[in-house]
Amino acid sequence: MTDLDMHDEIKCIASIVQSYNWKRVILVYEDNMYGGEYRAVSLLSEALQKIGSFIEHSVVVSHVTSSFDSKEAIRENLVDVVTTKQSRVFIVLKSSVRAATWVFEEANKLGLMGPDSVWILGDSFSSFLDSIDDSVFQLMQGALGVKAYYSDRNSQFLDFKSSFMAVFRSNYPEEYKFKPGVYAIRAYDSIETISRALGNVGNFSDTLDSEKLVDKILSNNLSSLTGTIYFQDEKLPELFQLVNIIGKSYKDLGFWSPRSGFSSSLGLGGYHSVRQLAINWPGDLISRIPKGWAMPSNAKKMKIAVPDATSFDRFVKVQWIENSNTTKYSGFCIEVFESVVAVLEEKYGYTLPYEFINHTGSYDNMVDQVYYKKYDAVVGDVTILYNRSRYVEFTQPFIESGLSMVVPVKSDTQQAWKFLKPFTFEMWLATLGILLYTMCVVWFMENQVNQDFRGHWREQLGNALWFTISSLFFAHSENIKSNHSKVVVMMWLFVVLILTSSYTASLASMLTVRMLEPTVRDIEWLRKTNAPVGCDPDSFVGNYLTDVLKLKNIKNVSRQDEYPENFKNGNISAAFLELPYQKYFLQDYCNEYTVVGPSYKFGGLGFIFPKDSPITDDVSGAILSLLEDGKIHDIEKEWFDADAYQTCSSSNPGLERDRLTLASFWGIFLISGLTSTLSLLIFLYRLLHNQIEQRIISLHGSRWNNESRWRRAVSVVQIVLSLYRHNQVQPRESVEPTVELAQRTPPGWESVSPKEIPEHLEIGRPTQLEIPMRNMDQN
């Protein structure tokens, strides 16, 4: 009828610890049958391990009937907690009221009921809260209790309560609290359950009847004082109530059950996280959640590992000072950590005792030593990686990290052809195409009306080419007569203005600013040629190059100043550097190296602590504070001169980035082409219109206006066909068609060739040709 193995109760307590992410707890329990008989301690230890926490220390209280001085033993245990232990989360698991009262008395004397402490009371104590004295309540202000829940409002319970209080008052008149506790209620329900089961079984005398009795008990489904009794897996499902000790009593917070977890009510609604509960913690702490740990008064110095040698000593530098026989630790990472310690003392109110220890070996090995408890932390340029975070805990990153490829730049050996660099190949082709098209359009239109564009075909081609090319420099001298040609030339000159201005600006930039053209274009080239690449031998980079980027020819380069020599000797073709190192390597060797390809992002650089360390959260908070205040940026500027890096990088734009491409000019090219095409089409239309009009006048004269629309349409078609036949080139041997055409020409009419049109007559405009002809009426 009761949770004797405390399985559900322990799950409830572990859920509370997990909700607030407390890593270490102090267990308080009473010796003898309360502690070891029901495996409560081992069950709690297992439950905490599943959520990443553990029992740092146990305060064992001797049984109240023992001759041993329990209060003295409690005091010694709690003094040990204050001086040597970090955890301030106390779990009173199994204890009598008297033993728990002694614990709270000593805890108040030692200051363990302050704002950093947490006290969680198990059911064995919380179930008696309705019976304890007011003086005991004053000792445990802010404690969080877990007690078995039962309804005290149903009619069956109220009848039992009235009868119980009457009997209890008559038997114990000196007591002033007569309300029945949970144990009395369970005892009554147990007897009631067995009684009903016996009534169903009848008389029994052997083992078979005993088994029937047990079956009847387990199959019961009856209403009782605590609610409906029904068994699951041979025990009653527990429902726990969370209470908070405030003043001379307690307030109800919510409920917890193995199935649904936390809830603010017994119904379907309500929140389902204990962090949402409004709890008054010890020390009248309401505004924030207690840390649940504190730095012990006699804490040993933390052993913090520092990498003995790094490729870039501006991050971490270890120097042995012979005069004083001491080791000096400096660098960007060291100064950031010292600033973090100062913030912990200022904002969190405790000093972090520590000492640096040199570590010789790889970074992965240094991380492993934290996992094996040899080191308490690591301070250095350690990259946050998933595989490492499985064994240790990282703080918030204090600087970004990634991986990029650095290669030397080519020497500029193509100075003679530098003038071609401003435009890309596609841009040159497009410019040449629009130039030739414009030339053809202008020549065709001017050839009809302008004597300067006539003559032998060689002269015509030369004049057209000279006119178009000279227009690039605004030096053309030919007279343009057609209005259509003028529109085309005007648009072309606008295009020329834009092209020449852009070309001049780009070429000037290339001649005055040195371009960094890399010797290696991409990683694919490294894979195909199996070219050697360099990296730091102590970092994770080597494995990443092999496993992820599939590079095979990898050379170890231990120090920053060894990279230029390896590049010069041809030992490596590229270097893979983490982003913080890459920035300041380029700063030191400005205009000699450049970054190629994408940057592979990682978690940043952070400090390392063990998984169960409660200090990690505070250090992370201090790092965020330094980042928001801009202090880490100031430290970075001090060690690496970030402004110099920005100046260096901004003065070295890439070659491809500054070249002018077709994408920037296709719009103006399109407008120019459309303008030329439209002008040509209009010109052709008007030219054809004039020729048709001349032929109509020559054939019909004044009779044209008197003819029907149908005859006019037929006549126009005939004229067009005749113009087509007339313009075809005929063999010299055949003169008959010419004679025949001359014979068909009406007398008094003359054929006019375009070349015979006076120069002042412009075909670009609709013009009525004045041709002398005989009066048709005299015939």
PDB file of C-alpha atoms in Angstrom, residues 526 529-534 553-555 567 570-575:
ATOM      1  CA  LEU A 526      45.138  19.805 -54.266  1.00  0.00           C
ATOM      2  CA  THR A 529      47.723  16.734 -57.856  1.00  0.00           C
ATOM      3  CA  ASN A 530      48.276  15.324 -54.342  1.00  0.00           C
ATOM      4  CA  ALA A 531      50.092  18.567 -53.519  1.00  0.00           C
ATOM      5  CA  PRO A 532      51.532  18.816 -49.981  1.00  0.00           C
ATOM      6  CA  VAL A 533      49.660  20.953 -47.439  1.00  0.00           C
ATOM      7  CA  GLY A 534      50.742  22.129 -43.994  1.00  0.00           C
ATOM      8  CA  ASN A 553      49.860  14.629 -48.469  1.00  0.00           C
ATOM      9  CA  ILE A 554      49.889  16.453 -45.122  1.00  0.00           C
ATOM     10  CA  LYS A 555      52.983  18.042 -43.581  1.00  0.00           C
ATOM     11  CA  PHE A 567      56.243  27.736 -48.931  1.00  0.00           C
ATOM     12  CA  GLY A 570      58.170  24.033 -52.025  1.00  0.00           C
ATOM     13  CA  ASN A 571      57.538  21.722 -49.060  1.00  0.00           C
ATOM     14  CA  ILE A 572      53.891  22.808 -49.001  1.00  0.00           C
ATOM     15  CA  SER A 573      51.570  24.333 -51.591  1.00  0.00           C
ATOM     16  CA  ALA A 574      48.905  25.463 -49.126  1.00  0.00           C
ATOM     17  CA  ALA A 575      48.439  25.847 -45.383  1.00  0.00           C
TER      18      ALA A 575
END
